[in-house]
XYZ file of C-alpha atoms in Angstrom:
543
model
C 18.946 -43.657 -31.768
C 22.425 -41.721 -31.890
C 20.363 -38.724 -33.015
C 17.900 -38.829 -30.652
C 20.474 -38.813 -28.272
C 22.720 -36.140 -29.054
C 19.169 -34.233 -29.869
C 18.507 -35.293 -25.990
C 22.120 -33.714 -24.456
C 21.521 -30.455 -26.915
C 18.601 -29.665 -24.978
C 19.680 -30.613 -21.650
C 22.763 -28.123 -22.790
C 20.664 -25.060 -23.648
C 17.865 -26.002 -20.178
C 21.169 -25.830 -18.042
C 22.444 -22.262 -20.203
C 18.512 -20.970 -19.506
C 19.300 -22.485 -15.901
C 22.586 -20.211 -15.561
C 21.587 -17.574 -17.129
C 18.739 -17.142 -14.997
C 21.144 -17.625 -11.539
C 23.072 -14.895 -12.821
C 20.721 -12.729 -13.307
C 19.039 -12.998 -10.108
C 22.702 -12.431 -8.656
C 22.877 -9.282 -10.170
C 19.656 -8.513 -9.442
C 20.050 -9.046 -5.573
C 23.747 -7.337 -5.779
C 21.820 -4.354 -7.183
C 19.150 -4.393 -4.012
C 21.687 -4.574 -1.445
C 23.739 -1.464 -3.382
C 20.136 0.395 -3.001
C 19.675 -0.063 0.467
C 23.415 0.958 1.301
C 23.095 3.770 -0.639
C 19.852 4.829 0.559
C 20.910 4.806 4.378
C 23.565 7.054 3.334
C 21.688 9.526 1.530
C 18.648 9.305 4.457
C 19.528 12.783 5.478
C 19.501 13.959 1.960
C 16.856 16.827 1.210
C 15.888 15.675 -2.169
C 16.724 11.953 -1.968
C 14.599 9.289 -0.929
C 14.895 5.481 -1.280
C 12.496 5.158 -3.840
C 14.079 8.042 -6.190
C 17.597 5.998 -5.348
C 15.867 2.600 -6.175
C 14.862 4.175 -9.312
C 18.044 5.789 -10.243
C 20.037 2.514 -9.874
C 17.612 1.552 -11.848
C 17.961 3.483 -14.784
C 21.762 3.384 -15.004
C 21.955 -0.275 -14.340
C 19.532 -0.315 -17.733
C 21.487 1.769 -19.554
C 24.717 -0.437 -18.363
C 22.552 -3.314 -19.654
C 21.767 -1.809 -22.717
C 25.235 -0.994 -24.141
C 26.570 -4.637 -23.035
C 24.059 -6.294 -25.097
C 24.265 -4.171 -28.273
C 21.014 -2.359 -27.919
C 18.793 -5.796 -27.751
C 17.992 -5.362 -23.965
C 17.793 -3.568 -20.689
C 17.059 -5.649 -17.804
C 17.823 -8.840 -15.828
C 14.027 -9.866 -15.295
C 11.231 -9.779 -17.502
C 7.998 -8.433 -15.886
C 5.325 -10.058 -15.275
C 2.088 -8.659 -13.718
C 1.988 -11.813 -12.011
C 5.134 -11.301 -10.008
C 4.154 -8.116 -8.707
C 0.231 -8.920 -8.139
C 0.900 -12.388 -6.510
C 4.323 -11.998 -4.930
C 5.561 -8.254 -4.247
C 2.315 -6.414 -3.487
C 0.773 -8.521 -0.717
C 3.977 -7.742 2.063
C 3.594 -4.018 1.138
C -0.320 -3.704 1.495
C -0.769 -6.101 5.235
C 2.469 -4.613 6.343
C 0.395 -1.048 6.296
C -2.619 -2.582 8.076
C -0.358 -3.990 10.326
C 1.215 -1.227 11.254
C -1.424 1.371 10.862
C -2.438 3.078 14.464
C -5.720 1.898 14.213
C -7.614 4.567 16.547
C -5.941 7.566 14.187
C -7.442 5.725 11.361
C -10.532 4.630 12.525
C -11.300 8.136 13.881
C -10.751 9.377 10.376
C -12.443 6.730 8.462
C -15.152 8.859 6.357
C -12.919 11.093 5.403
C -10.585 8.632 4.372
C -12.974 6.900 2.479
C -14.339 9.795 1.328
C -10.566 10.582 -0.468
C -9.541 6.990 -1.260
C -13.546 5.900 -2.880
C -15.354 9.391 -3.887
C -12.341 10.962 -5.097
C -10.823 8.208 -7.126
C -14.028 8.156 -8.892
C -14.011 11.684 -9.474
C -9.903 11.207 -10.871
C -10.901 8.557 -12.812
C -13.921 9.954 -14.722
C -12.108 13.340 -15.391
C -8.579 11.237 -16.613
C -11.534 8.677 -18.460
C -13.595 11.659 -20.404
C -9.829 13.893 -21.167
C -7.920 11.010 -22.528
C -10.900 10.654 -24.579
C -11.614 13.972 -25.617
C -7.816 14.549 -26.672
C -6.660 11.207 -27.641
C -8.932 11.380 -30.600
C -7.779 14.603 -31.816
C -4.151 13.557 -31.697
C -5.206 10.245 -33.474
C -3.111 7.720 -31.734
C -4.993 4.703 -32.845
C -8.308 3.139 -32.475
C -8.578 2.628 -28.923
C -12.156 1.459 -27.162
C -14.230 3.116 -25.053
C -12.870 0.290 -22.345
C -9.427 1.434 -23.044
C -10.589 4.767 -22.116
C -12.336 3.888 -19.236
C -9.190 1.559 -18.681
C -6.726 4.432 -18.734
C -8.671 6.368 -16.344
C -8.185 3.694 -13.799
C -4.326 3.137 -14.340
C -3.934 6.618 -13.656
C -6.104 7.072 -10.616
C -3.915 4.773 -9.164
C -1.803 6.991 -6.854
C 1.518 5.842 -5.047
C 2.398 7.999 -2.170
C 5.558 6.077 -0.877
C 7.818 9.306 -1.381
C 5.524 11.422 0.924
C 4.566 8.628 3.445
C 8.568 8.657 3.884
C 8.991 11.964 4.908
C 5.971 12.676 7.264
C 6.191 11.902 10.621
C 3.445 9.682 11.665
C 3.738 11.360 15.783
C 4.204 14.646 14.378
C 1.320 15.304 11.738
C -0.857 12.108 13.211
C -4.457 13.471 10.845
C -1.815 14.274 7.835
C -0.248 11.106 7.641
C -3.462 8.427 8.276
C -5.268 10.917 5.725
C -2.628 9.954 3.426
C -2.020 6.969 4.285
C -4.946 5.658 4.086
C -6.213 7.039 1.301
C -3.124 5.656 -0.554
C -4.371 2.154 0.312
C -7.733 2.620 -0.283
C -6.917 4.446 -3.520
C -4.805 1.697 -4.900
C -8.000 -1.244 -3.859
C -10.618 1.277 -5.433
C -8.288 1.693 -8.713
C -7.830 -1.614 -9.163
C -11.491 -2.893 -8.384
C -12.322 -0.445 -10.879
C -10.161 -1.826 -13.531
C -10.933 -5.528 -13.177
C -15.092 -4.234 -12.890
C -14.054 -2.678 -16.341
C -12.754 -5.489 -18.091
C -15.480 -7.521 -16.816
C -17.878 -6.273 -18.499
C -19.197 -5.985 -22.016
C -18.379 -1.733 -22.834
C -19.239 -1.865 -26.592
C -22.816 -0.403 -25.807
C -22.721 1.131 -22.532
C -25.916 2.405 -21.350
C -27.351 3.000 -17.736
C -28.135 -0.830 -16.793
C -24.366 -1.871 -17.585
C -23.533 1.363 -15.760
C -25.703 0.309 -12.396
C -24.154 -3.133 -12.898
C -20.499 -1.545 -12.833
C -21.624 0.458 -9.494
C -23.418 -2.812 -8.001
C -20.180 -5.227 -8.911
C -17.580 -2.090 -7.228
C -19.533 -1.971 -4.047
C -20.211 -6.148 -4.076
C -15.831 -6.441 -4.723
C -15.587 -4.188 -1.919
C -17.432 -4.990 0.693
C -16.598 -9.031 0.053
C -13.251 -8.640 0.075
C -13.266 -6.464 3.052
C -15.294 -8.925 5.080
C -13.097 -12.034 3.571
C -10.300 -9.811 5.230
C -11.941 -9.547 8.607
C -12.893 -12.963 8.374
C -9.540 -14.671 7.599
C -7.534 -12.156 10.649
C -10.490 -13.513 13.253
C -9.701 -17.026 12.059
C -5.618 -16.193 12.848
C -6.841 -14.850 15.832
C -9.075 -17.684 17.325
C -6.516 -20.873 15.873
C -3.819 -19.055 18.190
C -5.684 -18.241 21.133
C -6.968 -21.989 21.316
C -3.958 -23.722 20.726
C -1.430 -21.210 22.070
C 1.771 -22.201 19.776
C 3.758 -20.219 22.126
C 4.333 -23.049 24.517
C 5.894 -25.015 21.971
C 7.075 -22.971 19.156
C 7.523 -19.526 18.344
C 8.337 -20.144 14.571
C 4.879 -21.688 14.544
C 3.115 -18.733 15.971
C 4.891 -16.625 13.425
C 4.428 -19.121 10.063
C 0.920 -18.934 10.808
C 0.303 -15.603 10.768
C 2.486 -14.893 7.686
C 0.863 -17.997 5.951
C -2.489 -16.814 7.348
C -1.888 -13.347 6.082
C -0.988 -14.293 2.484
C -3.621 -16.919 2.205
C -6.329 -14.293 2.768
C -4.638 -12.578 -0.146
C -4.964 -15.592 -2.763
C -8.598 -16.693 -1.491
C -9.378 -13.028 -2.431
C -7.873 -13.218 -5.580
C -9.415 -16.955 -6.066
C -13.153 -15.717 -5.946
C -12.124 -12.495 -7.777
C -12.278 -10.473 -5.237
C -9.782 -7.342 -4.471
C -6.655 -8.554 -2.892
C -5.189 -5.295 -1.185
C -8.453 -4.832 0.599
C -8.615 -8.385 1.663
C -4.995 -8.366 2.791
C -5.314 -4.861 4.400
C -8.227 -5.566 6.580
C -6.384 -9.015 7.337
C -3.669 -6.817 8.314
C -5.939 -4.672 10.854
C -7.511 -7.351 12.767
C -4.417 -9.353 13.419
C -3.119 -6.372 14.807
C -5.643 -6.464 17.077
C -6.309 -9.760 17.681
C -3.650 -12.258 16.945
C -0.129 -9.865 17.439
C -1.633 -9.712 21.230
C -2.279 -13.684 21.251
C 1.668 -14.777 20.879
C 4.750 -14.653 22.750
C 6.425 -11.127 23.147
C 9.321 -12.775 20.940
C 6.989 -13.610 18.464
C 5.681 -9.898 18.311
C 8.946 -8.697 17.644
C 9.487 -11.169 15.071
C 6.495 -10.420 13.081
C 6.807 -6.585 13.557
C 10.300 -6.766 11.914
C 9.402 -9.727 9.698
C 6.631 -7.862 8.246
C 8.289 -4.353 7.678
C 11.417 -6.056 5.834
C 9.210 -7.798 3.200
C 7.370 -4.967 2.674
C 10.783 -2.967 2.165
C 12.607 -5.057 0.003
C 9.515 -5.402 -1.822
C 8.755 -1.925 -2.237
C 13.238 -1.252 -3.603
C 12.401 -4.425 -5.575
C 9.824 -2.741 -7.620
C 10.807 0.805 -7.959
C 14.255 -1.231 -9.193
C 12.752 -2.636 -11.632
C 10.496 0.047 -13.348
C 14.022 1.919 -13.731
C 15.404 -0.980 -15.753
C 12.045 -1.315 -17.797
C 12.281 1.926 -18.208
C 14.445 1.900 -21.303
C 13.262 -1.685 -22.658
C 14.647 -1.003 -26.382
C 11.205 -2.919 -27.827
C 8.894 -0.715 -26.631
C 10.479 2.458 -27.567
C 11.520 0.803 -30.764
C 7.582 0.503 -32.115
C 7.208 4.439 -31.172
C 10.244 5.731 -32.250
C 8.914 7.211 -34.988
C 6.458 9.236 -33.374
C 8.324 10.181 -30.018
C 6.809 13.400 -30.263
C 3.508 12.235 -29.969
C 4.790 9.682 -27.195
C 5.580 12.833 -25.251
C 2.524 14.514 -26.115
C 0.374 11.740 -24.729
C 2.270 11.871 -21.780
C 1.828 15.329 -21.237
C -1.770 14.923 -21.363
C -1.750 12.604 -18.893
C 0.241 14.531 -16.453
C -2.406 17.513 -16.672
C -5.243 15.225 -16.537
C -3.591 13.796 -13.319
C -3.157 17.231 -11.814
C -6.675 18.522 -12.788
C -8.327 15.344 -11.464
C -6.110 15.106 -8.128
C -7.105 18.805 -7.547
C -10.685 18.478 -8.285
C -11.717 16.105 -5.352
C -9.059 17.048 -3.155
C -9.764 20.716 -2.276
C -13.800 20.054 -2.506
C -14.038 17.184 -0.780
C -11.700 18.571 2.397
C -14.127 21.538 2.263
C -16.813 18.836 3.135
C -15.150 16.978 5.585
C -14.418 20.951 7.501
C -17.785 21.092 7.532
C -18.556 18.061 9.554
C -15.882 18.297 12.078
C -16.309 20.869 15.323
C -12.667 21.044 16.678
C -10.688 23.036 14.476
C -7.079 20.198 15.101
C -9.723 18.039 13.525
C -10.225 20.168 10.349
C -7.815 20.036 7.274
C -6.108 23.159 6.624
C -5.084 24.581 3.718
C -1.263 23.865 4.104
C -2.503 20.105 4.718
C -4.881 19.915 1.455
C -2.070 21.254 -0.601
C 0.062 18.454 1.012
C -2.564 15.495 0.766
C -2.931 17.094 -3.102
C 0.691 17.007 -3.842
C 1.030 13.292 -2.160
C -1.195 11.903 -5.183
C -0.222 12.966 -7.340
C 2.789 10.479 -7.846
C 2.246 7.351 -9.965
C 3.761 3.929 -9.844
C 3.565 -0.065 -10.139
C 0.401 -0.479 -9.710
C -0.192 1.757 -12.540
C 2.780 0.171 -14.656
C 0.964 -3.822 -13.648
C -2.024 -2.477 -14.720
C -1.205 -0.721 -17.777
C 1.068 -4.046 -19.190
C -2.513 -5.720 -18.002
C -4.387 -4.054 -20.019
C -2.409 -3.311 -23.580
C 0.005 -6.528 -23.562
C -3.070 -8.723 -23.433
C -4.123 -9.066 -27.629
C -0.829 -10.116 -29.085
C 1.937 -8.097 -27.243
C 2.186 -4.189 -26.925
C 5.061 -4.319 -29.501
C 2.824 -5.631 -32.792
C 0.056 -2.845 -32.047
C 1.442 0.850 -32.046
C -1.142 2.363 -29.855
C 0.041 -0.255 -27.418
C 3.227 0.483 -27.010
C 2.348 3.893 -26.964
C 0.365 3.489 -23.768
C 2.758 1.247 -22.199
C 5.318 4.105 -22.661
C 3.404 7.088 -22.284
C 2.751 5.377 -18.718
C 6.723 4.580 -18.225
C 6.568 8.265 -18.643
C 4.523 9.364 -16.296
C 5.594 7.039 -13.754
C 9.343 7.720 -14.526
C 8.720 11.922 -14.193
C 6.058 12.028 -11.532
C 8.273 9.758 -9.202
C 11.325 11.523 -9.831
C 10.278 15.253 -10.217
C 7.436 15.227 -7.906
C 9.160 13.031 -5.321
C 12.485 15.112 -5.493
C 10.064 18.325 -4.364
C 8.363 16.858 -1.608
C 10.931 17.058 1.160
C 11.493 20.821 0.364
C 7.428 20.922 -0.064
C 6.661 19.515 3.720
C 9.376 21.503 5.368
C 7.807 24.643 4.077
C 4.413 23.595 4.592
C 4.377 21.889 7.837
C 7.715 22.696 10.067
C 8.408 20.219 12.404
C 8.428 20.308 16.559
C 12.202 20.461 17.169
C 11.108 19.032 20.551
C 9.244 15.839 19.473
C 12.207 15.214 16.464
C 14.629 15.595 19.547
C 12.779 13.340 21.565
C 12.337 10.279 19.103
C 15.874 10.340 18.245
C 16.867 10.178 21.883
C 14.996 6.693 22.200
C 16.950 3.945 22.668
C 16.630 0.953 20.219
C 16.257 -1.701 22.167
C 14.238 -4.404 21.910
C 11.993 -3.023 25.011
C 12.088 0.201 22.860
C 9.773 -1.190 20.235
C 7.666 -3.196 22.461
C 6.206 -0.786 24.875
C 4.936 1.405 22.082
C 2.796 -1.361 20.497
C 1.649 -2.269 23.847
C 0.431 0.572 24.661
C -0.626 2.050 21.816
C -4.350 2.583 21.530
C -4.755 0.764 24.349
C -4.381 2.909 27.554
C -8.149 3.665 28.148
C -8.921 0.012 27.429
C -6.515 -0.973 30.347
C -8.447 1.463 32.415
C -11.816 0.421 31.836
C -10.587 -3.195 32.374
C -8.311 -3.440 35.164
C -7.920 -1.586 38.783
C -10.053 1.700 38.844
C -7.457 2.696 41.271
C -4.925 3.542 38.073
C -4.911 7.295 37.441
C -6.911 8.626 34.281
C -4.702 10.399 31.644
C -4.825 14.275 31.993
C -4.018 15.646 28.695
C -7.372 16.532 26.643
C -6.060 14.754 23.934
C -6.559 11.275 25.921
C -9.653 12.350 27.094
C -10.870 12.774 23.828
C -10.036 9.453 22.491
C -12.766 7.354 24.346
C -15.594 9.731 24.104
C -18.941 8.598 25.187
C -22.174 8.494 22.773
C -19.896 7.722 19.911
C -19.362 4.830 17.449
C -15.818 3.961 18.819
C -17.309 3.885 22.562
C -20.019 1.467 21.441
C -17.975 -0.826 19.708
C -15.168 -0.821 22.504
C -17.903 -1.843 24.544
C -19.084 -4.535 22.129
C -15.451 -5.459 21.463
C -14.960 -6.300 25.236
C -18.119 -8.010 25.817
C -17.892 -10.317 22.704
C -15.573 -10.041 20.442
C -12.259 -10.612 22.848
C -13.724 -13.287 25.411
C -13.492 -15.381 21.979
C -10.793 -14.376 19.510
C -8.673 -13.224 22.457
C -6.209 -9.763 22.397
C -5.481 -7.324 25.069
C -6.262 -8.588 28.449
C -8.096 -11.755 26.658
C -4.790 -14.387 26.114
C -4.330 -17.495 27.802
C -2.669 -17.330 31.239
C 0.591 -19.709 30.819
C 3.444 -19.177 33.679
C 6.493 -16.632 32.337
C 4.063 -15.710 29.172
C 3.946 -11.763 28.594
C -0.210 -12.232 29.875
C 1.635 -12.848 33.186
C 3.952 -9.622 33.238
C 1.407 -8.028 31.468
C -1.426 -8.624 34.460
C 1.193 -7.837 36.689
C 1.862 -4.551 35.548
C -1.478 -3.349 35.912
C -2.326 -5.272 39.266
């Protein structure tokens, strides 16, 4: 009984140690996020520097700091866990960019959006698929599978254009940055619907029915999980409109469309379906719908809410992957063969540029040739731009890449594991860092901004009302027009008259959207009258 005991107490010791340790670390860990977002304010004017490179450079000296304390035997507070970033850090970043997207700018756009973000991440993923192939074998690295190929060619199609989406100005270059931007997201949902279409199937004996059944289960994962995304913003949309939470709570109004939001995410991920897409589209339609249901308060509140998890989120990760970075375990299997290490990772790089550049340049050439204003057409400065923005990898390829070569006994029993895992640390590590430092210098040259405008949106005030009236008016002037008083002047510039042109999809479903669509899930014009809401204000303004 005495031993049982005292066996009982040892444990309960080393479970409150673990518990310690653990409350330490994430100490640290926070200590080091709040040192990266100081440090990046001060360094916001900086040429070269952007958060991301600073998040990663904190990183990497925090590791090394890490390593030397502990004797070589590790280099970071957390372990990682594809889990953590798939379930937890991801799903703030993705619905905070449908949230905040300008919707007509992206809309407008679409095909050649989707033409970037679907066609050519198909394109990048065969040509990084068929050269990792080709020269993997002759450098012998180990006996990797055709769906570790195929596998490889997805991780590093996945593009992360944070660095470039930082320094464009979304008023400034409006076609640059949703081309871009949206492509980004789409990019990252296509990338990783490919992978998980990949490991789903059976790739031993490929022939042209598993081949049609790939291409049937990418469009079926992308269409569901668009339409689960749709369908779970309307939902949002039509709870608040019928209850209106606003007369009793805002915290309610704003719990429910955060909860809302994420829950989209994990029914996506419960049928297998693609969460960014789900929680992207989710994104769009609140924005739409819901965000003009609640209390002006409450759209304030989510604006901000939104933006700051998908910042901290964002520093979180690239924090991490410079820790990882020098995990001792992984470079210990490969150490040595570092050459080859290095080798693979060149490889990878060139593949990356090759495939980037062959869909870019060709499929812009296509888009030219449907468009008839020439402010509608890419240029060349603009494809070299959109080129360069890809061309940057980061955790999404790092989640998928432990996904994929930590999953048959641990990267660091299997050589060619940890040679993949690393090889990708690599890439990530050099592309982020000596692609991202380039890109300020890169856009300046390329696309030199209106001293005007910049003059302008730094002379805003940032107020409260500051960062209201843009989102209520945004997208939304002709709508007020064809609504309310005909009395209220029509906008002038031919850049307003072009946005509601007649005979077009956008005029057809603004009409549709009016007719049906907001008499029941509510928005603009459509929320319930209560006394001293914004509706009332709102009407006001335009009566």
């Amino acid at each position: 009984m005495a031993i049982d005991i005292s066996s009982l107490f040892a444990k309960a010791g080393a479970l409150l140690a673990s518990d310690h340790t653990s409350v330490v670390s994430m100490n640290l860990f926070v200590a080091l996020l709040c040192a990266c977002i100081v440090i990046g304010h001060l360094l916001e004017e900086n040429r070269w520097i952007n958060e991301s490179i600073t998040a990663l450079a904190i990183g990497l000296c925090t590791g090394i700091v890490i390593l030397l304390t502990t004797g070589g035997k590790s280099s970071h507070l957390l372990v990682f866990s594809e889990e953590l970033f798939f379930i937890y850090l991801l799903p703030p970043i993705i619905f905070n960019a449908g949230f905040q997207v300008k919707k007509k700018q992206f809309f407008h756009n679409f095909m050649t959006i989707v033409l970037f973000g679907a066609v050519g991440t198909l394109i990048s993923f065969i040509i990084i698929s068929l050269g990792a192939m080709q020269f993997f074998k002759k450098m012998n690295i180990g006996p990797l599978t055709i769906g570790d190929y195929l596998a490889i060619g997805a991780i590093f199609s996945a593009t992360d254009s944070v660095c470039t989406l930082q320094v464009l100005n979304q008023d400034e270059t409006p076609l640059l940055y949703s081309l871009v931007f949206g492509e980004g997201v789409v990019n990252d949902a296509t990338s990783v619907v490919l992978f998980n279409a990949i490991q789903s199937f059976d790739l031993s004996h490929i022939n042209s029915g598993i081949a049609l059944q790939l291409v049937g289960n990418f469009l079926y994962l992308f269409i569901s999980s668009t339409m689960l995304g749709v369908l779970a913003g309307l939902l949002s949309a039509y709870i608040i409109k019928k209850l209106y939470f606003g007369r009793h709570s805002t915290d309610r109004e704003v719990a429910l469309m955060i909860l809302m939001a994420y829950f989209s995410y994990m029914l996506a991920e419960l049928f297998y379906l693609s969460g960014i897409l789900t929680v992207f589209f989710c994104g769009i339609v609140m924005s739409h719908y819901t965000w003009h249901n609640v209390t002006e308060s409450s759209r304030v509140t989510t604006k901000h809410a939104f933006a700051t998890l998908s910042f901290v989120a964002e520093i979180f990760i690239f924090l991490y992957v410079g820790m990882d970075a020098l995990d001792i375990e992984k470079w210990r299997v490969v150490s040595d063969s570092l050459g080859k290490s290095v080798g693979v990772s060149a490889v990878l790089l060139g593949l990356i540029l090759l495939g980037r550049a062959a869909f870019v340049f060709p499929l812009s050439f296509l888009s030219n040739l449907t468009k008839k204003s020439s402010y509608e057409k890419v240029d060349w400065k603009q494809q070299v731009t959109i080129w360069w923005a890809g061309l940057m990898r980061g955790a999404v390829s790092m989640a998928l890449a432990y996904n994929q070569f930590t999953s048959s006994g641990g990267f660091t029993q299997l050589r060619e594991n940890a040679l993949m895992i690393t090889s990708t640390i690599t890439v990530v590590l050099f592309s982020t860092v000596a692609f991202g430092l380039m890109t300020k210098p890169l856009v300046r040259i390329l696309l030199p901004s209106s001293k005007q405008l910049t003059r302008m949106i730094s002379s805003e005030p940032s107020s409260p009302k500051s960062l209201i009236l843009p989102f209520l008016n945004n997208e939304t002037e002709s709508e007020t027009s064809q609504q309310g008083n005909t009395s209220i002047p029509r906008p002038t510039s031919l850049r307003m008259l072009l946005s509601a042109p007649s005979h077009t999809v956008h005029y057809y479903w603004r009409k549709f959207d009016n007719a049906f669509m907001r008499p029941v899930f509510g928005g603009r014009g459509f929320t319930p009258f209560v006394p001293g809401s914004p509706t009332e204000r709102t009407e006001h303004q335009w009566q």
